[in-house]
mmCIF file of C-alpha atoms in Angstrom:
data_model
loop_
_atom_site.group_PDB
_atom_site.id
_atom_site.type_symbol
_atom_site.label_atom_id
_atom_site.label_comp_id
_atom_site.label_asym_id
_atom_site.label_seq_id
_atom_site.Cartn_x
_atom_site.Cartn_y
_atom_site.Cartn_z
ATOM 1 C CA UNK A 1 8.332 -13.913 27.177
ATOM 2 C CA UNK A 2 8.058 -10.456 25.573
ATOM 3 C CA UNK A 3 10.973 -9.276 23.491
ATOM 4 C CA UNK A 4 13.252 -6.648 24.971
ATOM 5 C CA UNK A 5 13.851 -3.198 23.530
ATOM 6 C CA UNK A 6 17.269 -4.345 22.319
ATOM 7 C CA UNK A 7 15.633 -7.197 20.424
ATOM 8 C CA UNK A 8 13.267 -4.764 18.694
ATOM 9 C CA UNK A 9 16.232 -2.614 17.666
ATOM 10 C CA UNK A 10 18.007 -5.717 16.370
ATOM 11 C CA UNK A 11 14.965 -6.623 14.286
ATOM 12 C CA UNK A 12 14.710 -3.052 13.012
ATOM 13 C CA UNK A 13 18.304 -3.276 11.770
ATOM 14 C CA UNK A 14 17.802 -6.704 10.192
ATOM 15 C CA UNK A 15 17.851 -7.393 6.456
ATOM 16 C CA UNK A 16 14.366 -8.912 6.623
ATOM 17 C CA UNK A 17 12.885 -5.756 8.149
ATOM 18 C CA UNK A 18 14.664 -3.608 5.550
ATOM 19 C CA UNK A 19 13.182 -5.810 2.838
ATOM 20 C CA UNK A 20 9.705 -5.487 4.348
ATOM 21 C CA UNK A 21 10.067 -1.711 4.518
ATOM 22 C CA UNK A 22 11.314 -1.616 0.914
ATOM 23 C CA UNK A 23 8.413 -3.731 -0.356
ATOM 24 C CA UNK A 24 5.889 -1.554 1.460
ATOM 25 C CA UNK A 25 7.391 1.726 0.296
ATOM 26 C CA UNK A 26 7.832 0.534 -3.287
ATOM 27 C CA UNK A 27 4.083 -0.065 -3.399
ATOM 28 C CA UNK A 28 2.744 2.783 -1.270
ATOM 29 C CA UNK A 29 4.687 5.729 -2.669
ATOM 30 C CA UNK A 30 4.042 5.190 -6.410
ATOM 31 C CA UNK A 31 0.412 4.280 -5.771
ATOM 32 C CA UNK A 32 -0.111 7.372 -3.628
ATOM 33 C CA UNK A 33 1.518 9.643 -6.208
ATOM 34 C CA UNK A 34 -0.564 8.115 -9.012
ATOM 35 C CA UNK A 35 -3.784 8.564 -7.052
ATOM 36 C CA UNK A 36 -2.958 12.174 -6.111
ATOM 37 C CA UNK A 37 -2.198 12.975 -9.763
ATOM 38 C CA UNK A 38 -5.451 11.316 -10.844
ATOM 39 C CA UNK A 39 -7.447 13.192 -8.183
ATOM 40 C CA UNK A 40 -5.717 16.486 -8.991
ATOM 41 C CA UNK A 41 -6.532 16.014 -12.668
ATOM 42 C CA UNK A 42 -10.185 15.623 -11.744
ATOM 43 C CA UNK A 43 -10.143 18.749 -9.571
ATOM 44 C CA UNK A 44 -8.254 20.848 -12.113
ATOM 45 C CA UNK A 45 -10.490 19.776 -14.977
ATOM 46 C CA UNK A 46 -13.535 20.562 -12.862
ATOM 47 C CA UNK A 47 -12.185 24.032 -12.104
ATOM 48 C CA UNK A 48 -10.611 25.025 -15.417
ATOM 49 C CA UNK A 49 -12.137 22.832 -18.133
ATOM 50 C CA UNK A 50 -15.797 23.248 -17.389
ATOM 51 C CA UNK A 51 -16.790 22.927 -21.044
ATOM 52 C CA UNK A 52 -15.000 19.588 -21.329
ATOM 53 C CA UNK A 53 -16.446 18.289 -18.073
ATOM 54 C CA UNK A 54 -19.945 19.363 -19.163
ATOM 55 C CA UNK A 55 -19.883 17.242 -22.315
ATOM 56 C CA UNK A 56 -22.844 14.879 -22.189
ATOM 57 C CA UNK A 57 -21.921 11.277 -22.873
ATOM 58 C CA UNK A 58 -25.238 9.442 -22.467
ATOM 59 C CA UNK A 59 -28.422 11.307 -21.612
ATOM 60 C CA UNK A 60 -27.708 13.535 -18.601
ATOM 61 C CA UNK A 61 -24.467 11.725 -17.750
ATOM 62 C CA UNK A 62 -21.536 13.994 -18.443
ATOM 63 C CA UNK A 63 -17.748 13.619 -18.296
ATOM 64 C CA UNK A 64 -17.603 15.146 -14.794
ATOM 65 C CA UNK A 65 -19.994 12.531 -13.418
ATOM 66 C CA UNK A 66 -18.029 9.711 -15.028
ATOM 67 C CA UNK A 67 -14.752 11.073 -13.636
ATOM 68 C CA UNK A 68 -16.350 11.435 -10.199
ATOM 69 C CA UNK A 69 -17.569 7.835 -10.201
ATOM 70 C CA UNK A 70 -14.147 6.705 -11.419
ATOM 71 C CA UNK A 71 -12.637 8.339 -8.322
ATOM 72 C CA UNK A 72 -14.617 5.910 -6.181
ATOM 73 C CA UNK A 73 -13.822 2.989 -8.467
ATOM 74 C CA UNK A 74 -10.097 3.746 -8.392
ATOM 75 C CA UNK A 75 -10.158 4.023 -4.590
ATOM 76 C CA UNK A 76 -11.757 0.599 -4.240
ATOM 77 C CA UNK A 77 -9.425 -0.916 -6.848
ATOM 78 C CA UNK A 78 -6.374 0.420 -5.029
ATOM 79 C CA UNK A 79 -7.656 -0.955 -1.720
ATOM 80 C CA UNK A 80 -8.413 -4.336 -3.291
ATOM 81 C CA UNK A 81 -5.038 -4.527 -5.042
ATOM 82 C CA UNK A 82 -3.194 -3.474 -1.887
ATOM 83 C CA UNK A 83 -4.908 -6.187 0.157
ATOM 84 C CA UNK A 84 -3.799 -8.789 -2.409
ATOM 85 C CA UNK A 85 -0.274 -7.356 -2.523
ATOM 86 C CA UNK A 86 -0.023 -7.302 1.261
ATOM 87 C CA UNK A 87 -1.294 -10.874 1.572
ATOM 88 C CA UNK A 88 1.234 -12.138 -0.974
ATOM 89 C CA UNK A 89 4.309 -9.978 -0.388
ATOM 90 C CA UNK A 90 4.111 -8.243 2.989
ATOM 91 C CA UNK A 91 2.235 -10.471 5.417
ATOM 92 C CA UNK A 92 4.425 -13.585 5.035
ATOM 93 C CA UNK A 93 7.573 -11.548 5.639
ATOM 94 C CA UNK A 94 5.981 -9.660 8.546
ATOM 95 C CA UNK A 95 4.851 -12.967 10.066
ATOM 96 C CA UNK A 96 8.382 -14.347 9.790
ATOM 97 C CA UNK A 97 9.784 -11.246 11.473
ATOM 98 C CA UNK A 98 7.152 -11.446 14.214
ATOM 99 C CA UNK A 99 7.785 -15.130 14.839
ATOM 100 C CA UNK A 100 11.525 -14.531 15.008
ATOM 101 C CA UNK A 101 10.963 -11.667 17.426
ATOM 102 C CA UNK A 102 8.665 -13.639 19.702
ATOM 103 C CA UNK A 103 10.349 -17.037 19.523
ATOM 104 C CA UNK A 104 13.929 -16.102 18.784
ATOM 105 C CA UNK A 105 15.951 -17.268 15.807
ATOM 106 C CA UNK A 106 15.897 -20.972 15.045
ATOM 107 C CA UNK A 107 18.653 -23.292 13.888
ATOM 108 C CA UNK A 108 18.442 -25.399 10.745
ATOM 109 C CA UNK A 109 16.968 -28.265 12.772
ATOM 110 C CA UNK A 110 14.135 -26.031 13.943
ATOM 111 C CA UNK A 111 15.295 -25.821 17.541
ATOM 112 C CA UNK A 112 15.615 -22.526 19.389
ATOM 113 C CA UNK A 113 19.084 -21.130 19.885
ATOM 114 C CA UNK A 114 20.252 -20.542 23.420
#
């Protein structure tokens, strides 16, 4: 039987949902800020530090190319790390919330409450 709107509101006000929201936000916000700063650094250096970005490191590979490739690397690393974080910290709590929502709270003996 699908949960009612009141049940969804009850879950939204629950401590478990607040904890899930806190865990998600405590990961997403700092990671997003760090990535935006990193990307902005790349853009600003490309625009205003052309001499630095043009420094050749190995052959025709310069600092700008390395920074550009590192943008892709950092994106994939963030995605990989988030998937691990979600699997360990978010998904189990979200599954518990979902199961409680769909099946109702259970007693200590594992039976459904009336």
